[in-house]
Amino acid sequence: MAKSGIQPQLWTPRPVAETLQVYTDWADSYDADVGDRGYVTPTRIADAVLPWVTPAVTVLDYGCGTGLSGRALARAGLGPLHGTDITPAMVEVARQKKIYDRLWVGEPGTPPCAPGEYPVIIATGVVSLGAAPPDCFDLLLDALAPGGVLALSFNDPTLQDGRYDARLTARADDLEILFREHGPHLQESQMGADVLVLRRR
Ligand SMILES: C[S@@+](CC[C@H](N)C(=O)[O-])C[C@H]1O[C@@H](n2cnc3c(N)ncnc32)[C@H](O)[C@@H]1O
């Protein structure tokens, strides 16, 4: 990824070991690559979730990557911020930004916290083709206490795939959709994304 930038094949299903390699190779150039393409989803999610978050509660940025999502949350005034990601090289870049009060490397397919530990979980560009599989949605919803808020994005290939939205439909009794809107994701690549803010019932 470092030499060639974002390729269309990024947004296809692949084994987690391959995904880890993709993000390991991409860590050093990720900010420049997505920045060049007008990556606006972090700001869209921060703006969308802000009205639903009690001031000063600790927010978990799940799949924080290099910290672009956390930086948008911090700029919106959210925090304290904790961040976790499965790719150590991405976490190392995030660490240099000094925006997280706690930052750690997590395990794929493993809950990031004890149930109910965080009242707000953000997953920007994570539960989607190109990153975590559809069942990651259940993992995050189950990590919230009732009343907790989950904000995430589904990019256009993810929306077309349908399996991610199917998880949302399957869990309809467990959640309330507070906000859902389609808009730009990578502006220069003409790619969009839905931003969703959900409350666990
Ligand atoms: C497109 S990046 C988004 C990073 C950051 N949230 C942002 O907005 O820039 C996707 C992140 O998901 C993580 N990821 C990939 N596969 C995953 C999985 N199976 N479970 C959890 N996280 C995963 C990657 O390590 C990567 O940092």
Coordinates of C-alpha atoms and ligand atoms in Angstrom, one line a residue:
M1 CA 0.0 0.0 0.0
A2 CA 2.9 2.3 0.8
K3 CA 4.1 2.5 -2.8
S4 CA 0.9 2.3 -4.8
G5 CA -1.7 4.0 -2.6
I6 CA -5.3 2.8 -2.2
Q7 CA -6.3 0.0 -4.6
P8 CA -9.9 -1.0 -5.4
Q9 CA -9.1 -4.5 -4.1
L10 CA -8.9 -3.1 -0.6
W11 CA -12.7 -3.3 -0.4
T12 CA -13.0 -7.0 -0.8
P13 CA -13.3 -9.8 1.8
R14 CA -10.0 -11.4 2.9
P15 CA -8.6 -13.4 5.8
V16 CA -7.7 -11.5 8.9
A17 CA -4.0 -12.3 8.6
E18 CA -4.0 -10.6 5.1
T19 CA -5.9 -7.6 6.5
L20 CA -3.3 -7.3 9.2
Q21 CA -0.5 -7.3 6.6
V22 CA -2.3 -4.7 4.5
Y23 CA -2.5 -2.3 7.4
T24 CA 1.0 -3.1 8.7
D25 CA 2.4 -2.2 5.2
W26 CA 0.1 0.9 5.0
A27 CA 0.7 2.4 8.5
D28 CA 3.4 4.9 7.5
S29 CA 1.6 6.3 4.5
Y30 CA -2.0 5.9 5.5
D31 CA -2.5 9.5 6.7
A32 CA -1.1 10.9 3.5
D33 CA -3.0 8.5 1.3
V34 CA -6.4 8.9 2.8
G35 CA -5.8 12.7 3.4
D36 CA -5.0 13.1 -0.3
R37 CA -8.4 11.5 -1.1
G38 CA -10.4 13.7 1.2
Y39 CA -11.2 11.2 4.0
V40 CA -14.1 13.0 5.7
T41 CA -15.8 10.2 7.5
P42 CA -14.0 10.8 10.9
T43 CA -15.4 14.4 11.0
R44 CA -18.9 13.2 9.8
I45 CA -19.0 10.6 12.6
A46 CA -17.7 13.1 15.3
D47 CA -20.4 15.6 14.2
A48 CA -23.1 13.0 14.1
V49 CA -22.4 11.4 17.5
L50 CA -21.8 14.7 19.4
P51 CA -25.5 15.4 20.3
W52 CA -25.8 11.9 21.8
V53 CA -22.8 11.9 24.1
T54 CA -22.8 13.2 27.7
P55 CA -19.9 15.6 28.1
A56 CA -16.7 14.2 29.6
V57 CA -17.6 10.5 29.3
T58 CA -14.8 8.3 28.1
V59 CA -15.1 7.3 24.5
L60 CA -13.6 4.2 23.0
D61 CA -12.3 4.6 19.4
Y62 CA -12.4 1.0 18.2
G63 CA -10.1 0.4 15.2
C64 CA -8.5 3.7 15.9
G65 CA -5.8 3.0 13.2
T66 CA -3.3 5.9 13.1
G67 CA -5.6 8.1 15.1
L68 CA -7.4 10.1 12.4
S69 CA -10.7 9.1 13.8
G70 CA -9.6 10.0 17.4
R71 CA -8.3 13.4 16.2
A72 CA -11.7 14.3 14.7
L73 CA -13.4 13.2 18.0
A74 CA -10.9 15.3 20.0
R75 CA -11.5 18.3 17.8
A76 CA -15.3 17.9 18.3
G77 CA -14.6 18.2 22.1
L78 CA -15.2 14.5 22.9
G79 CA -13.2 12.7 25.4
P80 CA -11.3 11.4 27.4
L81 CA -10.4 9.1 24.5
H82 CA -9.2 5.5 24.6
G83 CA -8.1 3.8 21.4
T84 CA -7.5 0.2 20.3
D85 CA -6.6 -1.4 17.0
I86 CA -5.4 -4.9 15.9
T87 CA -2.5 -3.6 13.8
P88 CA 0.5 -2.7 16.0
A89 CA 2.1 -0.5 13.3
M90 CA -1.1 1.6 13.1
V91 CA -1.2 1.9 16.9
E92 CA 2.4 3.2 16.9
V93 CA 1.5 6.0 14.5
A94 CA -1.5 6.8 16.6
R95 CA 0.7 7.0 19.7
Q96 CA 2.7 9.7 18.2
K97 CA -0.4 11.9 17.9
K98 CA -0.8 11.9 21.7
I99 CA -4.6 12.2 21.6
Y100 CA -5.5 9.0 23.5
D101 CA -5.4 8.7 27.3
R102 CA -5.1 4.9 26.8
L103 CA -4.0 3.1 23.7
W104 CA -3.5 -0.6 23.1
V105 CA -3.2 -3.4 20.5
G106 CA -6.3 -5.7 20.5
E107 CA -7.1 -9.1 19.2
P108 CA -9.4 -9.6 16.1
G109 CA -12.7 -11.2 17.0
T110 CA -12.3 -10.4 20.8
P111 CA -14.4 -7.9 22.7
P112 CA -12.3 -4.8 23.3
C113 CA -13.6 -4.3 26.8
A114 CA -15.7 -5.7 29.6
P115 CA -19.5 -5.5 28.8
G116 CA -20.7 -2.0 29.6
E117 CA -17.2 -0.6 30.3
Y118 CA -17.7 2.2 27.7
P119 CA -20.9 4.2 27.2
V120 CA -19.8 5.3 23.8
I121 CA -17.9 3.2 21.1
I122 CA -16.9 4.7 17.8
A123 CA -15.8 2.5 14.9
T124 CA -14.8 4.8 11.9
G125 CA -14.1 2.8 8.7
V126 CA -13.7 -0.4 10.7
V127 CA -16.8 -2.6 10.4
S128 CA -16.6 -2.7 6.7
L129 CA -15.1 -4.4 3.6
G130 CA -11.4 -3.6 3.7
A131 CA -11.3 -4.1 7.5
A132 CA -13.4 -6.1 10.0
P133 CA -16.0 -8.7 9.1
P134 CA -19.8 -8.3 9.6
D135 CA -19.8 -10.1 13.0
C136 CA -17.6 -7.3 14.4
F137 CA -20.9 -5.3 14.5
D138 CA -22.3 -7.8 17.1
L139 CA -19.1 -7.7 19.1
L140 CA -19.3 -4.0 19.5
L141 CA -23.1 -3.8 20.2
D142 CA -22.7 -6.5 22.9
A143 CA -19.8 -4.6 24.5
L144 CA -22.2 -1.7 25.2
A145 CA -24.4 -1.5 28.2
P146 CA -28.1 -0.8 27.5
G147 CA -28.4 2.8 26.6
G148 CA -24.9 2.9 25.2
V149 CA -24.1 4.6 21.9
L150 CA -22.3 3.0 18.9
A151 CA -21.3 5.2 16.0
L152 CA -19.9 3.6 12.8
S153 CA -19.7 3.9 9.1
F154 CA -20.5 1.6 6.2
N155 CA -18.7 2.6 3.0
D156 CA -20.3 2.1 -0.5
P157 CA -18.8 -1.3 -1.2
T158 CA -20.0 -2.4 2.3
L159 CA -23.5 -1.2 1.6
Q160 CA -23.5 -3.0 -1.7
D161 CA -22.2 -6.2 -0.1
G162 CA -25.3 -6.3 2.1
R163 CA -23.9 -8.6 4.8
Y164 CA -23.1 -5.8 7.2
D165 CA -26.6 -4.2 6.9
A166 CA -28.0 -7.7 7.5
R167 CA -26.4 -7.8 10.9
L168 CA -28.0 -4.5 11.7
T169 CA -31.4 -5.9 10.6
A170 CA -30.8 -9.1 12.6
R171 CA -30.2 -7.0 15.7
A172 CA -33.1 -4.6 15.1
D173 CA -34.8 -5.5 18.5
D174 CA -31.6 -4.7 20.4
L175 CA -31.0 -1.2 18.9
E176 CA -32.5 2.1 18.0
I177 CA -31.2 4.0 15.0
L178 CA -30.6 7.6 16.2
F179 CA -29.0 8.8 13.0
R180 CA -28.2 7.4 9.6
E181 CA -27.1 9.5 6.6
H182 CA -25.3 8.8 3.4
G183 CA -22.5 11.3 2.4
P184 CA -18.9 11.5 1.2
H185 CA -16.3 9.1 2.5
L186 CA -13.2 9.5 0.3
Q187 CA -14.2 12.6 -1.7
E188 CA -11.5 12.4 -4.3
S189 CA -12.4 8.8 -5.1
Q190 CA -16.1 9.6 -5.4
M191 CA -16.8 7.0 -2.6
G192 CA -19.5 7.6 -0.1
A193 CA -20.5 6.0 3.2
D194 CA -23.4 5.8 5.5
V195 CA -22.7 7.2 9.0
L196 CA -24.8 5.6 11.7
V197 CA -25.4 6.4 15.3
L198 CA -27.2 3.6 17.2
R199 CA -28.3 3.2 20.8
R200 CA -28.4 -0.2 22.4
R201 CA -31.8 -0.9 23.9
Ligands
LIG1 C1 -9.6 2.1 7.3 S1 -8.8 1.8 8.9 C2 -9.7 3.0 9.9 C3 -8.8 3.5 11.0 C4 -9.3 4.8 11.7 N1 -10.5 4.4 12.5 C5 -9.6 5.9 10.7 O1 -10.7 6.3 10.6 O2 -8.6 6.3 10.1 C6 -9.5 0.3 9.4 C7 -8.8 -0.2 10.7 O3 -9.5 -1.5 11.1 C8 -8.6 -2.3 11.6 N2 -9.1 -3.7 11.4 C9 -8.9 -4.5 10.3 N3 -9.4 -5.7 10.4 C10 -9.9 -5.7 11.7 C11 -10.6 -6.7 12.4 N4 -10.9 -8.0 11.9 N5 -11.1 -6.4 13.7 C12 -10.8 -5.2 14.2 N6 -10.2 -4.2 13.5 C13 -9.7 -4.5 12.3 C14 -7.3 -2.1 10.9 O4 -6.2 -2.4 11.7 C15 -7.4 -0.6 10.6 O5 -6.6 0.2 11.5

